Coordinates of C-alpha atoms and ligand atoms in Angstrom, one line a residue:
Chain A
M5 CA 5.5 86.6 18.5
V6 CA 2.7 89.1 19.1
K7 CA -0.7 89.5 17.6
V8 CA -2.3 92.9 17.6
K9 CA -4.9 94.9 15.7
V10 CA -3.8 98.0 13.9
E11 CA -6.3 100.7 13.0
F12 CA -6.0 103.7 10.7
M13 CA -8.4 106.6 11.0
G14 CA -8.9 110.2 10.0
G15 CA -8.2 109.4 6.4
L16 CA -5.0 107.5 6.9
D17 CA -6.7 104.3 5.6
V18 CA -6.2 105.6 2.0
I19 CA -2.6 104.4 2.1
F20 CA -3.6 101.0 3.4
N21 CA -6.0 100.0 0.6
K22 CA -8.8 102.0 2.3
Q23 CA -8.9 99.3 4.9
R24 CA -9.2 100.7 8.5
M25 CA -8.6 97.6 10.6
H26 CA -5.7 95.2 10.1
Q27 CA -4.6 92.0 12.0
V28 CA -0.8 92.1 12.4
L29 CA 1.5 89.3 13.5
I30 CA 5.1 90.3 14.4
D31 CA 7.9 87.9 15.2
G32 CA 10.3 88.5 18.1
G33 CA 10.5 88.6 21.8
E34 CA 9.7 92.1 23.0
V35 CA 8.0 94.0 20.2
T36 CA 7.7 97.7 20.8
I37 CA 5.5 100.3 19.1
K38 CA 8.7 101.5 17.4
D39 CA 9.1 98.0 15.9
L40 CA 5.4 98.1 14.8
I41 CA 5.9 101.4 13.0
D42 CA 9.0 100.0 11.2
Y43 CA 6.9 96.9 10.3
I44 CA 4.0 99.0 9.0
V45 CA 6.4 101.1 6.8
A46 CA 8.3 98.0 5.5
E47 CA 5.4 95.6 5.0
M48 CA 2.0 97.4 5.0
I49 CA 2.5 100.5 2.9
S50 CA 2.4 99.1 -0.6
N51 CA 3.2 102.4 -2.4
K52 CA 6.5 103.6 -1.1
N53 CA 5.6 107.2 -2.2
D54 CA 3.1 107.1 0.6
I55 CA 5.6 106.5 3.4
G56 CA 5.8 110.3 4.1
V57 CA 2.1 110.4 4.8
F58 CA 2.8 108.1 7.9
V59 CA 6.3 108.8 9.1
E60 CA 8.7 111.8 9.1
N61 CA 12.2 111.8 10.3
G62 CA 12.0 108.3 11.6
T63 CA 8.9 108.7 13.7
I64 CA 5.2 109.3 13.4
R65 CA 4.5 112.4 11.3
P66 CA 3.3 115.5 13.2
G67 CA -0.5 115.7 13.1
I68 CA -1.0 111.9 13.7
L69 CA -2.0 110.7 17.1
T70 CA -1.0 107.2 18.2
L71 CA -3.3 105.4 20.6
I72 CA -2.8 102.2 22.6
N73 CA -6.1 100.6 23.5
D74 CA -7.8 104.0 23.2
A75 CA -5.2 105.8 25.3
D76 CA -2.7 108.4 24.0
W77 CA 0.7 106.6 23.6
E78 CA 2.3 109.4 25.7
L79 CA 0.5 107.9 28.7
E80 CA 1.9 104.4 27.9
G81 CA 5.5 105.1 27.3
G82 CA 5.4 106.2 23.7
E83 CA 7.6 104.4 21.2
E84 CA 9.1 102.1 23.9
Y85 CA 5.7 100.5 24.8
V86 CA 5.9 96.7 24.5
L87 CA 3.0 95.2 22.6
E88 CA 0.8 92.6 24.2
D89 CA -1.4 90.1 22.4
G90 CA -4.8 91.6 21.7
D91 CA -3.7 95.2 21.9
I92 CA -5.4 97.6 19.5
I93 CA -3.1 100.3 18.2
S94 CA -4.8 103.2 16.4
F95 CA -3.3 105.9 14.3
T96 CA -5.5 108.9 13.5
S97 CA -4.7 111.9 11.4
T98 CA -5.8 115.2 12.9
L99 CA -8.6 116.8 11.0
H100 CA -8.7 120.6 10.4
G101 CA -11.9 121.3 8.5
G102 CA -14.9 122.9 10.1
Chain B
M296 CA -23.0 143.0 37.4
K297 CA -26.5 142.0 36.4
K298 CA -27.5 145.6 35.8
K299 CA -24.6 146.1 33.6
I300 CA -25.5 143.1 31.4
K301 CA -29.1 144.4 31.2
S302 CA -28.3 147.9 30.2
R303 CA -25.9 146.6 27.6
K304 CA -28.7 144.4 26.3
V305 CA -31.0 147.4 26.2
K306 CA -28.4 149.4 24.3
S307 CA -27.7 146.7 21.7
L308 CA -31.4 146.2 21.2
I309 CA -31.9 149.9 20.5
E310 CA -29.1 149.8 18.1
S311 CA -30.6 146.8 16.3
A312 CA -33.9 148.6 16.2
I313 CA -32.4 151.6 14.5
V314 CA -30.8 149.3 11.9
Y315 CA -34.0 147.5 11.3
A316 CA -36.0 150.7 11.1
M317 CA -33.9 151.7 8.0
D318 CA -35.4 148.8 6.1
A319 CA -39.0 149.4 5.4
S320 CA -40.1 145.9 4.4
E321 CA -43.0 144.3 6.2
D322 CA -40.9 141.6 7.9
F323 CA -38.5 144.2 9.4
R324 CA -41.4 146.3 10.6
K325 CA -42.8 143.3 12.4
E326 CA -39.4 142.6 13.9
L327 CA -39.2 146.3 14.9
I328 CA -42.4 146.0 16.8
A329 CA -41.2 142.8 18.5
L330 CA -37.9 144.5 19.4
K331 CA -39.7 147.5 20.9
L332 CA -41.8 145.3 23.0
E333 CA -38.8 143.4 24.1
N334 CA -37.0 146.6 24.8
A335 CA -39.9 147.9 26.9
K336 CA -39.9 144.7 28.8
L337 CA -36.2 144.8 29.5
R338 CA -36.5 148.4 30.6
K339 CA -39.2 147.4 33.0
E340 CA -37.0 144.6 34.4
L341 CA -34.2 147.0 34.7
D342 CA -36.3 149.4 36.6
E343 CA -37.6 146.6 38.8
S344 CA -34.1 145.5 39.7
R345 CA -33.1 149.0 40.5
G346 CA -35.9 149.3 42.9
L347 CA -37.5 146.3 44.7
E348 CA -35.9 143.0 44.8
K349 CA -37.6 140.9 42.1
E350 CA -39.9 138.1 43.1
F351 CA -38.3 135.7 40.6
P352 CA -34.8 135.6 39.0
M353 CA -36.3 135.3 35.5
S354 CA -39.4 136.6 33.7
L355 CA -42.3 134.2 33.4
E356 CA -41.7 134.0 29.7
E357 CA -38.2 132.7 30.4
Y358 CA -39.6 130.1 32.8
R359 CA -41.9 128.8 30.0
R360 CA -39.1 129.0 27.4
Y361 CA -36.5 127.1 29.4
G362 CA -38.8 124.8 31.4
R363 CA -38.1 121.6 29.4
Q364 CA -34.4 122.0 30.0
M365 CA -34.6 123.1 33.6
I366 CA -36.6 120.0 34.6
V367 CA -33.8 117.8 33.3
E368 CA -32.1 116.4 36.3
G369 CA -28.5 117.5 36.6
T370 CA -29.0 120.9 35.0
G371 CA -29.4 122.7 38.3
G372 CA -32.9 124.0 37.5
V373 CA -33.3 127.7 37.9
E374 CA -29.8 128.1 39.3
G375 CA -28.4 126.4 36.2
Q376 CA -30.5 128.6 34.0
V377 CA -29.2 131.7 35.6
K378 CA -25.6 130.4 35.0
L379 CA -26.5 130.0 31.3
R380 CA -27.9 133.6 31.3
N381 CA -24.8 135.0 32.9
A382 CA -22.5 133.0 30.5
R383 CA -20.7 134.7 27.6
I384 CA -19.5 132.4 24.8
L385 CA -17.3 133.3 21.9
V386 CA -17.8 131.2 18.8
V387 CA -15.0 131.5 16.2
G388 CA -16.3 130.4 12.8
A389 CA -19.9 130.3 11.7
G390 CA -19.5 127.4 9.2
G391 CA -20.2 123.7 9.4
L392 CA -19.5 123.5 13.1
G393 CA -20.7 126.9 14.1
C394 CA -24.1 126.5 12.4
P395 CA -25.4 123.9 14.8
V396 CA -23.5 125.3 17.9
L397 CA -25.0 128.8 17.6
P398 CA -28.7 128.1 17.6
Y399 CA -28.4 125.5 20.4
L400 CA -26.6 127.9 22.6
A401 CA -29.0 130.7 21.8
G402 CA -32.0 128.3 22.4
A403 CA -30.6 127.2 25.7
G404 CA -30.4 130.8 26.9
V405 CA -26.7 131.6 26.9
G406 CA -26.7 135.3 27.8
Q407 CA -24.1 136.6 25.4
I408 CA -22.9 135.0 22.2
G409 CA -20.0 136.5 20.2
I410 CA -19.5 135.3 16.6
V411 CA -16.1 135.9 14.8
D412 CA -16.2 135.3 11.0
N413 CA -15.3 137.5 8.1
D414 CA -16.5 135.1 5.4
V415 CA -19.7 135.5 3.4
V416 CA -22.3 132.9 2.7
D417 CA -21.6 131.0 -0.5
T418 CA -24.0 128.6 -2.3
S419 CA -21.4 125.8 -1.8
N420 CA -21.7 126.2 2.0
L421 CA -25.4 125.6 2.2
H422 CA -25.4 121.8 2.1
R423 CA -23.9 121.8 5.6
Q424 CA -24.1 125.4 7.0
V425 CA -27.8 125.1 7.4
L426 CA -28.2 128.1 9.7
H427 CA -27.8 130.3 6.6
D428 CA -30.0 130.0 3.6
S429 CA -30.2 130.7 -0.1
T430 CA -31.5 134.3 0.4
K431 CA -28.3 135.1 2.4
V432 CA -25.7 134.3 -0.3
G433 CA -23.2 137.1 -0.2
M434 CA -24.1 138.2 3.3
L435 CA -21.5 138.0 6.1
K436 CA -21.9 134.7 7.9
C437 CA -21.8 136.4 11.4
E438 CA -24.6 138.7 10.4
S439 CA -26.7 136.0 8.8
A440 CA -26.3 133.9 12.0
K441 CA -27.2 136.9 14.2
Q442 CA -30.5 137.4 12.4
V443 CA -31.5 133.8 13.0
L444 CA -30.4 133.8 16.7
N445 CA -32.3 137.1 17.4
K446 CA -35.5 135.5 16.1
L447 CA -34.9 132.3 18.0
N448 CA -34.3 133.9 21.3
P449 CA -34.6 137.7 22.0
H450 CA -33.2 137.2 25.5
V451 CA -29.7 136.6 24.0
T452 CA -27.3 139.3 23.2
V453 CA -25.5 138.5 19.9
V454 CA -22.2 140.4 19.1
T455 CA -20.6 140.0 15.7
Y456 CA -16.9 140.4 14.8
P457 CA -16.6 140.4 11.0
L458 CA -12.9 140.1 11.0
R459 CA -10.1 137.6 10.7
L460 CA -8.8 136.6 14.1
D461 CA -5.1 137.3 14.5
G462 CA -2.4 137.8 17.2
S463 CA -3.1 141.5 17.4
N464 CA -6.9 141.4 17.8
A465 CA -7.6 138.1 19.6
F466 CA -6.8 139.1 23.2
E467 CA -9.2 142.1 23.2
I468 CA -12.0 140.0 21.8
F469 CA -11.5 136.9 24.0
Q470 CA -11.3 138.9 27.2
G471 CA -15.1 139.7 27.1
Y472 CA -16.0 136.0 27.2
D473 CA -16.0 133.0 29.6
Y474 CA -15.4 130.2 27.0
V475 CA -14.1 130.0 23.4
L476 CA -15.4 127.6 20.8
D477 CA -13.0 126.8 18.0
C478 CA -15.1 126.1 15.0
T479 CA -12.4 127.1 12.5
D480 CA -10.9 125.2 9.7
T481 CA -7.1 125.7 9.6
P482 CA -4.2 124.6 11.8
L483 CA -3.1 128.2 12.0
A484 CA -6.4 129.4 13.6
R485 CA -6.3 126.4 16.0
Y486 CA -2.9 127.2 17.3
L487 CA -3.8 130.9 17.7
I488 CA -7.0 130.2 19.6
S489 CA -5.4 127.8 21.9
D490 CA -2.4 130.0 22.6
V491 CA -4.5 133.1 23.3
A492 CA -6.8 131.1 25.5
V493 CA -3.9 129.6 27.6
N494 CA -2.5 133.1 28.1
L495 CA -5.9 134.3 29.3
G496 CA -6.6 131.2 31.4
M497 CA -9.7 130.3 29.3
T498 CA -11.1 126.9 28.5
V499 CA -11.6 126.1 24.8
V500 CA -14.0 123.6 23.2
S501 CA -12.3 122.6 20.0
A502 CA -13.6 120.5 17.1
S503 CA -12.9 119.7 13.5
G504 CA -14.2 117.5 10.7
L505 CA -13.6 116.4 7.2
G506 CA -15.4 114.0 4.9
T507 CA -17.4 111.7 7.2
E508 CA -15.2 112.1 10.3
G509 CA -15.0 114.5 13.1
Q510 CA -12.9 115.1 16.3
L511 CA -13.8 117.0 19.5
T512 CA -11.8 117.9 22.6
I513 CA -11.6 120.4 25.5
L514 CA -8.4 122.4 25.7
N515 CA -6.8 124.2 28.7
F516 CA -9.6 123.1 31.0
C517 CA -9.6 125.4 34.0
N518 CA -6.1 126.4 33.0
V519 CA -4.7 123.0 34.0
G520 CA -5.8 120.8 31.1
P521 CA -3.6 120.2 28.0
C522 CA -3.6 122.8 25.2
Y523 CA -3.5 122.3 21.5
R524 CA 0.3 122.5 21.5
C525 CA 0.5 119.8 24.2
F526 CA -1.2 117.5 21.8
Y527 CA 0.5 118.8 18.6
P528 CA 3.9 120.4 19.5
K529 CA 4.8 120.5 15.8
P530 CA 2.3 121.6 13.1
P531 CA 1.5 119.1 10.3
S532 CA 3.2 119.6 7.0
P533 CA 1.0 121.9 4.8
N534 CA 0.9 119.1 2.2
A535 CA -0.9 116.9 4.7
V536 CA -3.6 119.4 5.5
S537 CA -6.9 119.0 3.6
S538 CA -9.7 121.5 3.7
C539 CA -13.5 120.9 3.2
Q540 CA -13.1 122.7 -0.1
E541 CA -10.7 120.0 -1.4
G542 CA -11.5 117.1 0.8
G543 CA -15.3 117.5 0.9
V544 CA -17.5 117.1 3.9
I545 CA -20.9 115.5 4.7
G546 CA -23.2 118.1 6.3
P547 CA -24.8 116.0 9.1
C548 CA -21.4 114.5 10.0
I549 CA -19.8 117.9 10.7
G550 CA -23.2 119.1 12.1
L551 CA -23.2 116.2 14.7
V552 CA -19.8 117.2 15.9
G553 CA -20.9 120.9 16.1
T554 CA -23.9 119.7 18.2
M555 CA -21.5 117.8 20.5
M556 CA -19.6 121.0 21.0
A557 CA -22.8 122.7 22.2
V558 CA -23.3 119.8 24.7
E559 CA -19.8 120.2 26.0
T560 CA -20.3 124.0 26.3
L561 CA -23.5 123.5 28.4
K562 CA -21.6 121.1 30.6
L563 CA -18.8 123.6 31.2
I564 CA -21.3 126.4 32.1
L565 CA -23.4 124.2 34.3
G566 CA -20.4 122.9 36.1
I567 CA -20.8 119.2 35.1
Y568 CA -17.1 119.1 34.6
T569 CA -15.0 119.8 37.6
A570 CA -11.2 119.9 38.2
K571 CA -11.6 116.6 40.0
N572 CA -13.6 114.6 37.4
F573 CA -12.1 116.2 34.2
Q574 CA -10.0 113.8 32.2
P575 CA -8.3 115.0 29.0
F576 CA -10.0 113.4 26.0
L577 CA -10.4 113.4 22.3
K578 CA -13.6 112.1 20.8
A579 CA -13.5 110.7 17.3
Y580 CA -16.7 110.4 15.3
S581 CA -17.0 108.4 12.2
G582 CA -20.2 108.6 10.0
F583 CA -19.5 106.0 7.3
P584 CA -19.9 103.0 7.0
D585 CA -21.0 102.4 10.7
Q586 CA -21.6 105.4 12.9
T587 CA -19.2 105.2 15.7
L588 CA -18.0 107.5 18.5
R589 CA -14.8 106.7 20.2
T590 CA -13.3 108.4 23.3
F591 CA -9.6 108.4 23.6
K592 CA -7.9 109.2 26.9
M593 CA -5.4 111.9 26.2
R594 CA -2.1 113.1 27.8
G595 CA -2.3 115.9 30.4
R596 CA -0.6 119.3 30.2
Q597 CA 3.0 118.9 29.1
D598 CA 5.8 120.5 31.1
S599 CA 7.7 120.8 27.8
C600 CA 4.8 122.7 26.1
E601 CA 5.9 126.0 24.6
C602 CA 2.6 127.6 25.6
S603 CA 1.3 125.9 28.7
G604 CA 4.5 124.3 30.0
K605 CA 7.1 125.2 32.6
N606 CA 9.0 127.7 30.4
P607 CA 6.5 129.2 28.0
T608 CA 7.8 131.1 25.0
V609 CA 4.4 131.6 23.5
T610 CA 3.4 134.5 25.7
R611 CA 0.9 137.3 25.2
E612 CA 3.7 139.7 24.3
A613 CA 5.2 137.3 21.7
I614 CA 1.7 136.8 20.2
E615 CA 0.6 140.4 20.1
S616 CA 3.9 141.7 18.8
G617 CA 3.8 139.3 15.9
E618 CA 7.0 137.6 17.2
I619 CA 5.1 134.3 16.9
N620 CA 4.4 134.2 13.2
Y621 CA 1.6 131.7 12.7
S622 CA 1.8 131.7 8.9
V623 CA 5.5 130.8 9.1
F624 CA 5.0 128.3 11.9
C625 CA 2.2 126.4 10.0
G626 CA 3.8 127.0 6.6
S627 CA 2.0 126.8 3.3
R628 CA 2.1 124.7 0.2
D629 CA 4.4 126.0 -2.5
Y630 CA 2.5 125.7 -5.8
N631 CA 4.3 128.3 -7.7
V632 CA 6.7 125.9 -9.4
C633 CA 6.1 126.9 -13.0
T634 CA 7.7 129.8 -14.9
P635 CA 5.4 132.4 -16.6
E636 CA 6.3 130.8 -20.0
E637 CA 5.0 127.4 -18.8
R638 CA 1.5 128.9 -18.0
I639 CA -1.3 130.0 -20.3
T640 CA -4.5 131.8 -19.5
V641 CA -8.0 130.2 -20.0
K642 CA -8.5 132.6 -22.9
N643 CA -5.3 131.4 -24.6
Y644 CA -6.4 127.9 -24.0
E645 CA -9.8 128.5 -25.5
E646 CA -8.5 130.3 -28.6
K647 CA -5.4 128.2 -29.3
Y648 CA -6.3 124.8 -28.1
H649 CA -10.0 124.2 -27.2
N650 CA -11.2 125.2 -30.7
D651 CA -8.4 123.3 -32.4
K652 CA -10.3 121.0 -34.6
L653 CA -7.3 118.9 -35.4
R654 CA -6.6 118.2 -31.7
G655 CA -2.8 118.4 -32.0
H656 CA -2.6 118.5 -28.2
I657 CA -3.4 116.3 -25.2
L658 CA -5.6 117.8 -22.5
L659 CA -4.8 116.3 -19.1
D660 CA -7.2 117.0 -16.2
V661 CA -5.4 116.2 -12.8
R662 CA -8.4 116.6 -10.5
P663 CA -9.5 113.5 -8.4
H664 CA -11.6 111.1 -10.4
H665 CA -14.8 111.8 -8.5
H666 CA -14.4 115.5 -9.2
Y667 CA -13.8 114.8 -12.9
G668 CA -16.9 112.6 -12.8
I669 CA -19.0 115.7 -11.8
S670 CA -18.0 117.7 -14.8
H671 CA -15.1 118.1 -17.2
V672 CA -14.0 119.4 -20.6
P673 CA -14.8 116.8 -23.3
E674 CA -12.0 114.8 -24.9
S675 CA -9.7 115.1 -21.9
Y676 CA -7.7 112.5 -19.9
N677 CA -7.9 112.2 -16.2
L678 CA -4.9 111.3 -14.0
T679 CA -4.2 112.7 -10.6
V680 CA -0.8 114.2 -9.5
K681 CA -0.4 111.2 -7.2
E682 CA -1.0 108.8 -10.0
L683 CA 1.6 110.6 -12.1
K684 CA 4.0 110.6 -9.2
D685 CA 3.6 106.8 -8.7
M686 CA 4.6 106.2 -12.3
E687 CA 8.0 107.5 -11.3
G688 CA 8.7 109.1 -14.7
E689 CA 8.2 105.9 -16.7
L690 CA 6.8 106.9 -20.1
T691 CA 5.5 103.4 -20.8
K692 CA 3.3 103.5 -17.7
L693 CA 2.0 106.9 -18.9
K694 CA 1.3 105.5 -22.3
D695 CA -0.9 102.7 -20.7
E696 CA -3.2 105.5 -19.7
I697 CA -2.7 108.0 -22.6
P698 CA -1.7 105.9 -25.7
D699 CA -0.9 108.8 -27.9
I700 CA 1.5 110.5 -25.5
G701 CA 5.2 110.8 -26.3
I702 CA 8.1 113.1 -25.3
D703 CA 7.3 115.4 -28.3
S704 CA 3.6 115.7 -27.5
E705 CA 2.1 119.1 -26.6
V706 CA 0.3 118.6 -23.3
I707 CA -2.1 121.1 -21.6
V708 CA -2.6 120.4 -17.9
M709 CA -5.7 121.6 -16.0
C710 CA -6.9 121.1 -12.4
R711 CA -9.6 122.8 -10.2
Y712 CA -7.9 126.1 -9.4
G713 CA -4.5 125.9 -11.1
N714 CA -2.4 124.6 -8.2
D715 CA -2.0 120.8 -8.7
S716 CA -1.7 121.4 -12.5
Q717 CA 1.6 123.3 -11.8
L718 CA 2.9 120.3 -9.9
A719 CA 1.8 118.0 -12.7
T720 CA 3.4 120.2 -15.3
R721 CA 6.7 120.0 -13.4
L722 CA 6.4 116.2 -13.2
L723 CA 5.7 115.7 -16.9
K724 CA 8.6 118.0 -17.9
D725 CA 11.2 116.9 -15.3
K726 CA 10.4 113.3 -14.7
F727 CA 8.9 112.1 -18.0
G728 CA 10.9 114.4 -20.2
I729 CA 8.0 115.8 -22.1
S730 CA 9.3 119.2 -23.1
N731 CA 6.1 121.0 -24.4
V732 CA 3.8 121.1 -21.3
K733 CA 1.6 124.0 -20.3
D734 CA -0.4 124.7 -17.2
V735 CA -3.8 126.5 -17.4
K736 CA -3.8 129.4 -14.9
G737 CA -6.8 129.4 -12.6
G738 CA -7.8 125.9 -13.8
F739 CA -11.2 124.4 -14.7
F740 CA -13.1 126.8 -12.4
K741 CA -11.6 129.9 -14.1
Y742 CA -12.4 128.3 -17.4
I743 CA -16.0 128.0 -16.4
D744 CA -16.1 131.5 -15.0
E745 CA -14.6 133.3 -18.0
I746 CA -15.2 131.1 -21.0
N747 CA -18.0 128.5 -20.5
P748 CA -20.4 129.2 -17.6
R749 CA -22.7 126.5 -18.9
L750 CA -20.4 123.8 -17.4
P751 CA -21.4 122.7 -13.9
K752 CA -19.2 124.2 -11.1
Y753 CA -19.3 122.4 -7.8
Ligands
ZN40 ZN1 0.3 123.0 26.1

């Protein structure tokens, strides 16, 4: 079991009852970010019509950055990163206005 | 090199003087006198530099003007100030981000500032684009900005480009500058700016904002840092992109991000960032409810990147020839989902429905609730496209909101501009099985423009 904080920014919080920070407990031995994404889709997005806002073709939608403890997930092994207790996983939608 | 810059400055000042001379108003006359004095001073400086080596690298007025920033430790004093004077910065977009960036760069004494923007000042810009003002509504934003910058600091050469940046004109414009600032508002412009900058080896300061949030990064730093495509190899779906026009934006929030861009630009010019200490980053600002600024450590340049990677396909040739089609790459939302028969004009609406005393129809406004709250047509219902979608075609759910509705009802749908209302029309017909649904072309704003200008437009 692993206990992490999950954060939604850049307007993504609208599909999570406008709540930015969530405590998440996931059962299992090695829990990867991929597992976390599946968990978020299955358990945390209450309106199934909103799933496309978060994932596309089985992975995070283009235009969303995924961060592990404030570092780009590309630096940490991407989807295969194994979560540790206390990790903060942030998802932020890219903004375009100016 | 210095001489060249000076004679260019003299020439552009003379040009400005001619333009101003054509306007006879008192303000412009005063400005003309100031410009003549400035011109004479620059000529004198030019003569001096042609002859004797000058005693100081700047005029005494410049020492006074920049003193408070030169004495800040780490700016490099006079040497740093000369770097700023020799710098040429291109700002693409004179909107919410450009408005704070421009005066800070001019104030700091950046030698040449280019402004690319083909948009004109609109009243709805002024809550955040505070470099412009109410007297400038209808004026080109780049010209409006130039007027302010010229008054703020006559030592700065301001060049305007009242055009839309595209693959065929970007290279020529970028080449005259040291750094580019992306103050634009679409994914298309962001990819284009980054791609052109990578091909020219230029560093980009890039920022964006929406609502109460903002983001800031430096792209292609010294031609070794990551570019926009390294971060975002695939563009977002057009349906996921929200603009200030539809998403709204808080002036000081976007303004703060623009101000941060100015800070980053000064750091680049003054050499605070070096190839050794630069780490790719993305700063995320949030204004509400707590003001926070987070710094994310970002990936470096990606070998797989189509522009800055090992085997680039996004080359200068491909961009200039139009082979890279940015509109196709970024896509656009397809709103045209209704047939001509399913749409009525605002005039039809007014004549046939609005004045219908018996109210045989149902008027459905599909704008967001907080938009509807600002102003709306009386006796209308308000449900968003998303809310309709979430009902998944169940008429009973729709009846909970609109008790009188049935499959035989005549429904008129309206939104802000006539885009979402088309999507809603499709849903009502195809999912709920209501056969008589019509969309109002041009939406609520067109109705205000053409039929009832007394209603508030926002
Ligand atoms: Zn790249």
